[in-house]
Short mmCIF file of C-alpha atoms in Angstrom, two decimals:
data_model
loop_
_atom_site.label_atom_id
_atom_site.label_comp_id
_atom_site.label_asym_id
_atom_site.label_seq_id
_atom_site.Cartn_x
_atom_site.Cartn_y
_atom_site.Cartn_z
CA UNK U 1 -6.21 20.65 12.59
CA UNK U 2 -4.25 17.53 11.86
CA UNK U 3 -5.76 14.10 12.36
CA UNK U 4 -4.18 10.71 11.84
CA UNK U 5 -5.85 7.37 11.39
CA UNK U 6 -4.32 3.87 11.40
CA UNK U 7 -1.87 3.25 8.65
CA UNK U 8 1.29 1.41 8.92
CA UNK U 9 3.55 3.90 7.63
CA UNK U 10 9.55 13.29 4.15
CA UNK U 11 11.20 16.75 1.68
CA UNK U 12 13.64 16.10 -0.98
CA UNK U 13 12.77 16.12 -4.70
CA UNK U 14 13.00 13.10 -6.97
CA UNK U 15 16.41 11.55 -7.12
CA UNK U 16 17.99 11.71 -10.55
CA UNK U 17 17.55 7.96 -10.97
CA UNK U 18 13.87 8.00 -10.12
CA UNK U 19 13.21 11.05 -12.29
CA UNK U 20 14.91 9.56 -15.32
CA UNK U 21 13.16 6.21 -15.08
CA UNK U 22 9.64 7.39 -14.32
CA UNK U 23 7.33 4.97 -16.10
CA UNK U 24 4.62 6.24 -18.41
CA UNK U 25 1.04 5.22 -17.82
CA UNK U 26 0.27 2.09 -19.80
CA UNK U 27 -2.63 1.46 -22.10
CA UNK U 28 -5.64 -0.62 -21.25
CA UNK U 29 -7.23 -0.43 -17.84
CA UNK U 30 -5.89 2.24 -15.60
CA UNK U 31 -5.59 1.16 -12.04
CA UNK U 32 -4.69 1.81 -8.15
CA UNK U 33 -2.82 1.06 -4.67
CA UNK U 34 0.00 2.18 -1.42
CA UNK U 35 0.90 0.89 1.82
CA UNK U 36 0.70 0.71 5.53
CA UNK U 37 -0.63 -0.69 8.60
CA UNK U 38 -4.04 -1.26 10.01
CA UNK U 39 -5.57 -1.57 13.40
CA UNK U 40 -8.60 0.11 14.94
CA UNK U 41 -9.45 3.53 13.62
CA UNK U 42 -7.95 6.19 15.89
CA UNK U 43 -8.95 9.83 16.13
CA UNK U 44 -11.32 9.45 13.20
CA UNK U 45 -12.89 12.88 12.84
CA UNK U 46 -16.15 12.83 10.94
CA UNK U 47 -18.17 15.66 9.46
CA UNK U 48 -20.21 14.12 6.69
CA UNK U 49 -20.60 16.68 3.94
CA UNK U 50 -20.45 15.09 0.49
CA UNK U 51 -20.61 17.48 -2.42
CA UNK U 52 -22.84 16.94 -5.40
CA UNK U 53 -21.92 14.35 -8.00
CA UNK U 54 -21.74 17.04 -10.66
CA UNK U 55 -19.06 18.88 -8.69
CA UNK U 56 -16.97 15.72 -8.32
CA UNK U 57 -17.04 14.28 -11.81
CA UNK U 58 -13.80 14.82 -13.66
CA UNK U 59 -11.88 16.51 -10.85
CA UNK U 60 -8.28 16.53 -11.98
CA UNK U 61 -5.80 14.16 -10.34
CA UNK U 62 -2.13 14.27 -11.29
CA UNK U 63 -0.71 10.74 -11.56
CA UNK U 64 2.96 10.01 -10.92
CA UNK U 65 3.54 6.46 -12.11
CA UNK U 66 6.62 4.95 -10.46
CA UNK U 67 5.01 1.59 -9.80
CA UNK U 68 8.00 -0.27 -11.25
CA UNK U 69 10.51 1.87 -9.37
CA UNK U 70 12.09 1.28 -5.95
CA UNK U 71 11.95 4.67 -4.23
CA UNK U 72 13.60 5.36 -0.83
CA UNK U 73 11.00 5.91 1.86
CA UNK U 74 12.40 9.28 2.92
CA UNK U 75 12.09 10.57 -0.65
CA UNK U 76 8.40 9.66 -0.98
CA UNK U 77 7.69 11.05 2.47
CA UNK U 78 9.35 14.30 1.46
CA UNK U 79 7.32 14.54 -1.75
CA UNK U 80 4.07 14.09 0.16
CA UNK U 81 4.92 16.71 2.77
CA UNK U 82 5.95 19.22 0.11
CA UNK U 83 2.75 18.70 -1.89
CA UNK U 84 0.55 18.93 1.20
CA UNK U 85 2.22 22.14 2.41
CA UNK U 86 1.78 23.73 -1.00
CA UNK U 87 -1.86 22.73 -1.22
CA UNK U 88 -2.75 23.78 2.33
CA UNK U 89 -2.18 27.38 1.27
CA UNK U 90 -4.88 26.97 -1.39
CA UNK U 91 -7.57 25.48 0.82
CA UNK U 92 -10.56 27.71 1.52
CA UNK U 93 -13.35 27.53 4.07
CA UNK U 94 -15.58 25.55 1.70
CA UNK U 95 -15.63 24.43 -1.93
CA UNK U 96 -16.76 27.89 -3.05
CA UNK U 97 -13.58 29.53 -1.74
CA UNK U 98 -11.25 26.56 -2.19
CA UNK U 99 -8.51 27.09 -4.79
CA UNK U 100 -7.08 23.59 -4.37
CA UNK U 101 -8.34 22.33 -7.72
CA UNK U 102 -6.20 19.24 -8.31
CA UNK U 103 -5.54 16.03 -6.38
CA UNK U 104 -2.42 13.85 -6.58
CA UNK U 105 -1.69 10.12 -6.80
CA UNK U 106 1.80 8.63 -6.48
CA UNK U 107 2.40 4.92 -7.17
CA UNK U 108 5.70 3.24 -6.30
CA UNK U 109 7.57 0.53 -4.41
CA UNK U 110 10.00 0.90 -1.51
CA UNK U 111 13.27 -0.81 -0.59
CA UNK U 112 13.00 -2.87 2.64
CA UNK U 113 11.92 -0.58 5.49
CA UNK U 114 9.94 -0.71 8.73
CA UNK U 115 7.79 2.29 9.63
CA UNK U 116 6.45 3.05 13.10
CA UNK U 117 3.42 5.21 13.78
CA UNK U 118 3.36 7.97 16.38
CA UNK U 119 1.67 5.68 18.90
CA UNK U 120 3.98 2.74 18.31
CA UNK U 121 4.62 0.27 21.12
CA UNK U 122 8.03 -1.35 20.73
CA UNK U 123 6.65 -4.60 22.14
CA UNK U 124 5.50 -5.30 18.58
CA UNK U 125 9.11 -5.46 17.41
CA UNK U 126 10.77 -8.86 17.65
CA UNK U 127 14.17 -7.20 17.82
CA UNK U 128 15.95 -4.37 19.63
CA UNK U 129 15.00 -1.11 17.94
CA UNK U 130 18.63 0.00 18.17
CA UNK U 131 19.66 -3.07 16.18
CA UNK U 132 17.02 -3.24 13.46
CA UNK U 133 17.75 -5.75 10.68
CA UNK U 134 16.63 -3.17 8.10
CA UNK U 135 16.05 0.59 7.84
CA UNK U 136 13.44 1.92 10.25
CA UNK U 137 11.52 5.24 10.43
CA UNK U 138 9.14 6.85 12.88
CA UNK U 139 6.46 8.82 11.05
CA UNK U 140 3.37 10.96 11.69
CA UNK U 141 0.59 8.44 11.28
CA UNK U 142 -1.34 6.52 13.89
CA UNK U 143 -0.95 2.79 14.29
CA UNK U 144 1.84 0.36 14.96
CA UNK U 145 4.72 -1.06 12.94
CA UNK U 146 4.52 -2.28 9.34
CA UNK U 147 6.89 -3.37 6.60
CA UNK U 148 7.37 -2.04 3.07
CA UNK U 149 9.55 -3.66 0.44
CA UNK U 150 9.99 -4.59 -3.22
CA UNK U 151 6.98 -6.34 -4.70
CA UNK U 152 4.59 -4.30 -2.57
CA UNK U 153 2.57 -1.75 -4.50
CA UNK U 154 2.19 1.48 -2.56
CA UNK U 155 -0.28 4.21 -3.47
CA UNK U 156 -0.08 7.66 -1.93
CA UNK U 157 -3.29 9.58 -2.76
CA UNK U 158 -3.23 13.22 -1.67
CA UNK U 159 -6.90 14.16 -1.80
CA UNK U 160 -8.97 17.16 -0.73
CA UNK U 161 -11.92 15.54 1.05
CA UNK U 162 -13.97 18.71 0.68
CA UNK U 163 -14.67 17.42 -2.83
CA UNK U 164 -15.53 13.92 -1.60
CA UNK U 165 -16.87 13.52 1.94
CA UNK U 166 -15.40 15.02 5.10
CA UNK U 167 -15.27 11.72 6.94
CA UNK U 168 -12.01 9.82 7.61
CA UNK U 169 -13.74 6.55 8.38
CA UNK U 170 -15.61 6.74 5.08
CA UNK U 171 -12.35 7.45 3.27
CA UNK U 172 -10.57 4.42 4.75
CA UNK U 173 -13.53 2.16 3.98
CA UNK U 174 -13.52 3.60 0.45
CA UNK U 175 -9.86 2.68 -0.07
CA UNK U 176 -10.71 -0.83 1.10
CA UNK U 177 -13.56 -0.97 -1.42
CA UNK U 178 -11.19 0.05 -4.21
CA UNK U 179 -8.73 -2.72 -3.33
CA UNK U 180 -11.45 -5.35 -2.97
CA UNK U 181 -12.90 -4.43 -6.38
CA UNK U 182 -9.45 -4.41 -8.02
CA UNK U 183 -8.53 -7.87 -6.68
CA UNK U 184 -11.80 -9.33 -7.93
CA UNK U 185 -11.58 -7.64 -11.33
CA UNK U 186 -7.93 -8.36 -12.08
CA UNK U 187 -7.31 -11.70 -10.35
CA UNK U 188 -10.75 -13.13 -9.44
CA UNK U 189 -9.61 -13.01 -5.81
CA UNK U 190 -12.45 -12.61 -3.31
CA UNK U 191 -11.19 -10.25 -0.62
CA UNK U 192 -13.04 -8.74 2.33
CA UNK U 193 -12.86 -6.66 5.50
CA UNK U 194 -12.65 -7.85 9.08
CA UNK U 195 -14.89 -5.88 11.42
CA UNK U 196 -12.99 -3.55 13.72
CA UNK U 197 -9.78 -3.69 11.71
CA UNK U 198 -8.48 -1.56 8.85
CA UNK U 199 -7.14 -3.25 5.73
CA UNK U 200 -8.09 -5.93 3.21
CA UNK U 201 -8.02 -9.66 3.86
CA UNK U 202 -8.22 -12.89 1.89
CA UNK U 203 -9.40 -15.47 4.39
CA UNK U 204 -7.21 -14.99 7.46
CA UNK U 205 -4.37 -13.38 5.49
CA UNK U 206 -3.94 -9.63 5.33
CA UNK U 207 -2.94 -8.58 1.81
CA UNK U 208 -3.31 -4.80 2.02
CA UNK U 209 -2.75 -2.20 4.74
CA UNK U 210 -4.17 1.30 4.93
CA UNK U 211 -3.13 4.35 6.94
CA UNK U 212 -3.74 8.06 6.55
CA UNK U 213 -2.96 11.49 7.92
CA UNK U 214 -5.30 14.45 7.53
CA UNK U 215 -4.67 18.19 7.75
CA UNK U 216 -7.30 20.78 6.75
CA UNK U 217 -9.19 17.90 5.12
CA UNK U 218 -6.29 17.07 2.82
CA UNK U 219 -5.47 13.40 3.34
CA UNK U 220 -2.18 11.73 2.55
CA UNK U 221 -0.20 8.52 3.17
CA UNK U 222 -2.36 5.76 1.73
CA UNK U 223 -2.27 2.03 1.13
CA UNK U 224 0.08 -0.87 0.47
CA UNK U 225 -0.81 -4.05 -1.42
CA UNK U 226 1.39 -7.14 -1.22
CA UNK U 227 1.71 -8.26 -4.83
CA UNK U 228 4.91 -10.33 -5.07
CA UNK U 229 6.36 -9.23 -1.73
CA UNK U 230 8.89 -11.36 0.18
CA UNK U 231 6.87 -11.85 3.38
CA UNK U 232 9.84 -12.91 5.55
CA UNK U 233 10.45 -9.44 7.10
CA UNK U 234 6.90 -9.49 8.52
CA UNK U 235 8.06 -12.34 10.78
CA UNK U 236 10.28 -9.93 12.72
CA UNK U 237 7.33 -7.74 13.77
CA UNK U 238 3.70 -8.02 14.84
CA UNK U 239 2.28 -6.27 11.76
CA UNK U 240 0.09 -3.36 12.82
CA UNK U 241 -0.02 -4.81 16.32
CA UNK U 242 -2.50 -7.51 15.25
CA UNK U 243 -1.59 -10.83 16.83
CA UNK U 244 -2.68 -14.26 15.65
CA UNK U 245 -3.18 -13.37 11.98
CA UNK U 246 -0.89 -13.88 9.01
CA UNK U 247 0.16 -11.76 6.04
CA UNK U 248 -0.28 -12.86 2.43
CA UNK U 249 0.42 -11.72 -1.12
CA UNK U 250 -1.36 -11.92 -4.46
CA UNK U 251 1.37 -14.15 -5.89
CA UNK U 252 1.19 -16.54 -2.95
CA UNK U 253 -2.60 -16.79 -3.18
CA UNK U 254 -2.59 -17.39 -6.94
CA UNK U 255 0.14 -20.03 -6.69
CA UNK U 256 -1.71 -21.91 -3.96
CA UNK U 257 -4.84 -21.89 -6.14
CA UNK U 258 -2.92 -23.19 -9.18
CA UNK U 259 -0.70 -25.85 -7.58
CA UNK U 260 2.44 -23.70 -7.73
CA UNK U 261 2.18 -22.46 -11.31
CA UNK U 262 5.02 -20.11 -12.29
CA UNK U 263 3.97 -16.45 -12.43
CA UNK U 264 5.70 -13.43 -13.90
CA UNK U 265 6.36 -10.87 -11.16
CA UNK U 266 6.46 -7.84 -13.47
CA UNK U 267 3.19 -8.81 -15.12
CA UNK U 268 1.52 -9.27 -11.73
CA UNK U 269 2.68 -5.84 -10.62
CA UNK U 270 1.50 -4.18 -13.85
CA UNK U 271 -1.89 -5.88 -13.63
CA UNK U 272 -2.36 -4.92 -9.99
CA UNK U 273 -1.37 -1.32 -10.70
CA UNK U 274 -3.66 -0.95 -13.71
CA UNK U 275 -6.65 -2.46 -11.93
CA UNK U 276 -6.14 -0.41 -8.79
CA UNK U 277 -5.84 2.98 -10.44
CA UNK U 278 -8.85 2.22 -12.63
CA UNK U 279 -11.00 1.41 -9.61
CA UNK U 280 -9.55 4.36 -7.71
CA UNK U 281 -10.38 6.85 -10.46
CA UNK U 282 -13.87 5.47 -10.93
CA UNK U 283 -14.71 5.33 -7.22
CA UNK U 284 -13.57 8.88 -6.45
CA UNK U 285 -14.68 10.22 -9.86
CA UNK U 286 -11.25 11.60 -10.71
CA UNK U 287 -9.67 12.31 -14.07
CA UNK U 288 -6.15 10.87 -13.90
CA UNK U 289 -3.57 12.90 -15.81
CA UNK U 290 -0.17 11.18 -16.07
CA UNK U 291 2.74 13.50 -15.28
CA UNK U 292 6.39 12.78 -16.09
CA UNK U 293 7.82 14.44 -13.00
CA UNK U 294 7.09 15.81 -9.55
CA UNK U 295 7.70 19.55 -9.66
CA UNK U 296 8.77 20.24 -6.07
#
């Protein structure tokens, strides 16, 4: 069984450049985030079966911190697919027979790229798909088109929901909760949901998109948070097929609230990352273990 749910978003190993520059986890608050598109929840299979808190506490989660790195989309897609295929072989019927004992979290940024879900309608592109202004990929998630680029923090959690709750709607709402908590904690930004839509909003501006794929209750893809993102490429699409709403970033929101005060992009990205992974680990009761490399 494979199920996808709205997310606006392949199997080569790390490139030499990415492997050599992999950032180490920083001190202080550990944090979270990834990227994609929203929209109404599609094919959301639910089978509520949370395990006990005792079983969840301290479950290991390998953390690959590339949040300062610009990683080609096809590389990250390949890493996810390779990890998922390896872990599918370990999944049992239930938690008693399941040998998949470790989750994964990858944090990174992408170069400019549009991604189209498997149900994409090209009417949401303000250009001819054969003449895209930037790289474009069709991928295996639900939802419409979205944009990823530098300054956008993308988190790819690869989680076995048998150790959480076998409910895709719950998982998406949980990722939203993590982002909302992180924005409040790190930046005193009050974010919220909009009923019927997936993602996180500040007023009428969408600042984070969420999209997932699920196979044998292992979920992947994830979320994307606009930290210092150049928002111009969003003007060439209807992000996630949602008309009449705008896209925003943390930097833009903070500057508007401070009459244009200068902000350090690297510091904003570090702060967002640390806050997000902290909230992520606490919410899902995971023990993050920084790893220097993806062993694919």
